[in-house]
């Protein structure tokens, strides 16, 4: 799949052992292999480091049903300047269109200005803190962000990967989401993050 809105495709293989990296190379993407698993936030940082693009688009590698119109719906608001960050909500069933915008926006599918990612301190590039910190970076700097529903876009679930063992994994995941939300919120409320990111001027955005 190609889109005229995307100039380059970078795939970061975070210590993966499947055939994702090789499939990406054959499709023409730039692939960077990290020798050991360093975590999602670190992988995102490596990807941003390897490009000088002013707008970046993050996508999970195991999405299903992704089409060109989904990329356009994610990128267009950021390219036009109506939003500084746009978050894609995956299709989780008939209630997802209603519930998605009302749940914490922790989706990995998002288009944003590069400078927003650069606001996130290194200590927040862990687990689900990176998504929460991106949201709070926008909020604390008065930047516009929102979400868009991506009809038909799904991801291979943990249940499909490991069966019933997914229950404790999902429990840990949502605990991490809630923990990340409050850790990041307290950091912004205390002014610690704003002090770290004060060098990023609004006019640069």
JSON list of N, CA and C in Angstrom, two decimals, residues 10 34-35 48 135 158-159 172 200:
[
{"chain": "A", "resi": 10, "resn": "UNK", "atom": "N", "xyz": [9.60, 4.03, 7.54]},
{"chain": "A", "resi": 10, "resn": "UNK", "atom": "CA", "xyz": [10.66, 3.51, 8.41]},
{"chain": "A", "resi": 10, "resn": "UNK", "atom": "C", "xyz": [10.05, 2.45, 9.32]},
{"chain": "A", "resi": 34, "resn": "UNK", "atom": "N", "xyz": [16.87, -3.31, 15.98]},
{"chain": "A", "resi": 34, "resn": "UNK", "atom": "CA", "xyz": [17.45, -3.14, 17.30]},
{"chain": "A", "resi": 34, "resn": "UNK", "atom": "C", "xyz": [17.79, -4.53, 17.83]},
{"chain": "A", "resi": 35, "resn": "UNK", "atom": "N", "xyz": [18.99, -4.72, 18.35]},
{"chain": "A", "resi": 35, "resn": "UNK", "atom": "CA", "xyz": [19.44, -6.06, 18.74]},
{"chain": "A", "resi": 35, "resn": "UNK", "atom": "C", "xyz": [18.63, -6.70, 19.85]},
{"chain": "A", "resi": 48, "resn": "UNK", "atom": "N", "xyz": [11.97, 8.29, 14.95]},
{"chain": "A", "resi": 48, "resn": "UNK", "atom": "CA", "xyz": [11.97, 9.74, 14.75]},
{"chain": "A", "resi": 48, "resn": "UNK", "atom": "C", "xyz": [13.38, 10.25, 14.49]},
{"chain": "A", "resi": 135, "resn": "UNK", "atom": "N", "xyz": [-0.38, 13.22, 24.73]},
{"chain": "A", "resi": 135, "resn": "UNK", "atom": "CA", "xyz": [-1.67, 13.89, 24.92]},
{"chain": "A", "resi": 135, "resn": "UNK", "atom": "C", "xyz": [-1.53, 15.10, 25.83]},
{"chain": "A", "resi": 158, "resn": "UNK", "atom": "N", "xyz": [-4.23, -10.21, 21.76]},
{"chain": "A", "resi": 158, "resn": "UNK", "atom": "CA", "xyz": [-3.45, -11.10, 22.60]},
{"chain": "A", "resi": 158, "resn": "UNK", "atom": "C", "xyz": [-4.12, -12.47, 22.71]},
{"chain": "A", "resi": 159, "resn": "UNK", "atom": "N", "xyz": [-5.46, -12.49, 22.69]},
{"chain": "A", "resi": 159, "resn": "UNK", "atom": "CA", "xyz": [-6.16, -13.77, 22.75]},
{"chain": "A", "resi": 159, "resn": "UNK", "atom": "C", "xyz": [-5.82, -14.63, 21.53]},
{"chain": "A", "resi": 172, "resn": "UNK", "atom": "N", "xyz": [-2.66, -6.39, 33.26]},
{"chain": "A", "resi": 172, "resn": "UNK", "atom": "CA", "xyz": [-1.44, -5.61, 33.47]},
{"chain": "A", "resi": 172, "resn": "UNK", "atom": "C", "xyz": [-1.39, -4.41, 32.55]},
{"chain": "A", "resi": 200, "resn": "UNK", "atom": "N", "xyz": [10.98, 24.41, 23.70]},
{"chain": "A", "resi": 200, "resn": "UNK", "atom": "CA", "xyz": [10.20, 24.22, 22.48]},
{"chain": "A", "resi": 200, "resn": "UNK", "atom": "C", "xyz": [9.19, 25.36, 22.39]}
]
